Amino acid sequence: KNIRKYLLTEAREKNRPEFLQGWQTAVTKCIPQQKNDSDCGVFVLQYCKCLALEQPFQFSQEDMPRVRKRIYKELCECRLMD
């Protein structure tokens, strides 16, 4: 729900109406759950990284400060870290 809200907000702010409709929501209870409205992008990036590297979703809301720092470092160094 939070990720969908984030994506729709981004689409509106960037004037991209093609991204406002057609979304399907699938809820899987056995994955890390976001517990606030401010970590949407961090969760999306962490899910994507896990999927791309074929790793399990082994993170939680409590890990977000550490994940944010790691993402910053990865962006600065132009490479993914383990």
Coordinates of C-alpha atoms in Angstrom, one line a residue:
K1 CA 0.0 0.0 0.0
N2 CA 2.8 2.5 0.9
I3 CA 4.8 1.7 -2.2
R4 CA 1.8 2.1 -4.4
K5 CA 1.1 5.5 -2.7
Y6 CA 4.7 6.5 -3.3
L7 CA 4.6 5.5 -7.0
L8 CA 1.4 7.4 -7.6
T9 CA 2.7 10.5 -5.8
E10 CA 5.9 10.4 -7.9
A11 CA 3.8 10.0 -11.1
R12 CA 1.7 13.0 -10.2
E13 CA 4.6 15.2 -9.2
K14 CA 6.5 14.3 -12.4
N15 CA 3.4 14.8 -14.6
R16 CA 3.5 11.1 -15.8
P17 CA -0.3 10.2 -16.2
E18 CA 0.5 6.9 -17.9
F19 CA 1.7 5.6 -14.5
L20 CA -1.5 6.6 -12.6
Q21 CA -3.6 3.6 -13.7
G22 CA -3.4 -0.1 -14.3
W23 CA -1.6 -1.1 -11.1
Q24 CA -2.4 -4.4 -9.6
T25 CA -1.8 -4.9 -5.9
A26 CA -0.5 -8.2 -4.6
V27 CA 0.0 -8.6 -0.8
T28 CA 2.4 -11.1 0.5
K29 CA 2.6 -11.3 4.2
C30 CA 5.9 -13.1 4.5
I31 CA 8.0 -10.2 3.2
P32 CA 9.5 -7.3 5.2
Q33 CA 6.8 -4.7 5.9
Q34 CA 7.2 -1.0 5.9
K35 CA 5.9 0.7 9.0
N36 CA 6.0 4.4 8.0
D37 CA 5.5 6.7 5.1
S38 CA 9.1 7.8 4.7
D39 CA 11.0 4.7 3.7
C40 CA 9.1 3.8 0.5
G41 CA 12.0 4.4 -1.8
V42 CA 14.4 2.5 0.4
F43 CA 12.1 -0.5 0.6
V44 CA 11.7 -0.5 -3.2
L45 CA 15.4 -0.3 -3.8
Q46 CA 16.1 -3.1 -1.2
Y47 CA 13.4 -5.3 -2.7
C48 CA 14.9 -4.7 -6.2
K49 CA 18.4 -5.5 -5.1
C50 CA 17.3 -8.7 -3.4
L51 CA 15.4 -9.8 -6.6
A52 CA 18.3 -8.8 -8.9
L53 CA 20.8 -10.7 -6.8
E54 CA 18.4 -13.6 -6.1
Q55 CA 18.7 -13.1 -2.4
P56 CA 16.0 -13.6 0.2
F57 CA 14.2 -10.6 1.7
Q58 CA 16.1 -10.5 5.0
F59 CA 15.7 -7.0 6.2
S60 CA 13.2 -5.1 8.3
Q61 CA 12.0 -1.6 9.1
E62 CA 14.7 -1.4 11.8
D63 CA 17.4 -1.9 9.2
M64 CA 16.4 1.1 7.2
P65 CA 19.0 3.6 8.6
R66 CA 21.8 1.1 7.8
V67 CA 20.3 0.3 4.4
R68 CA 20.0 4.1 3.6
K69 CA 23.8 4.5 4.3
R70 CA 24.6 1.5 2.2
I71 CA 22.6 2.8 -0.7
Y72 CA 24.3 6.2 -0.5
K73 CA 27.7 4.5 -0.5
E74 CA 26.7 2.3 -3.5
L75 CA 25.5 5.3 -5.5
C76 CA 28.7 7.2 -4.7
E77 CA 30.9 4.3 -5.7
C78 CA 28.8 3.2 -8.6
R79 CA 28.7 -0.4 -7.5
L80 CA 26.5 -2.7 -5.4
M81 CA 27.8 -4.0 -2.1
D82 CA 27.0 -7.3 -0.4

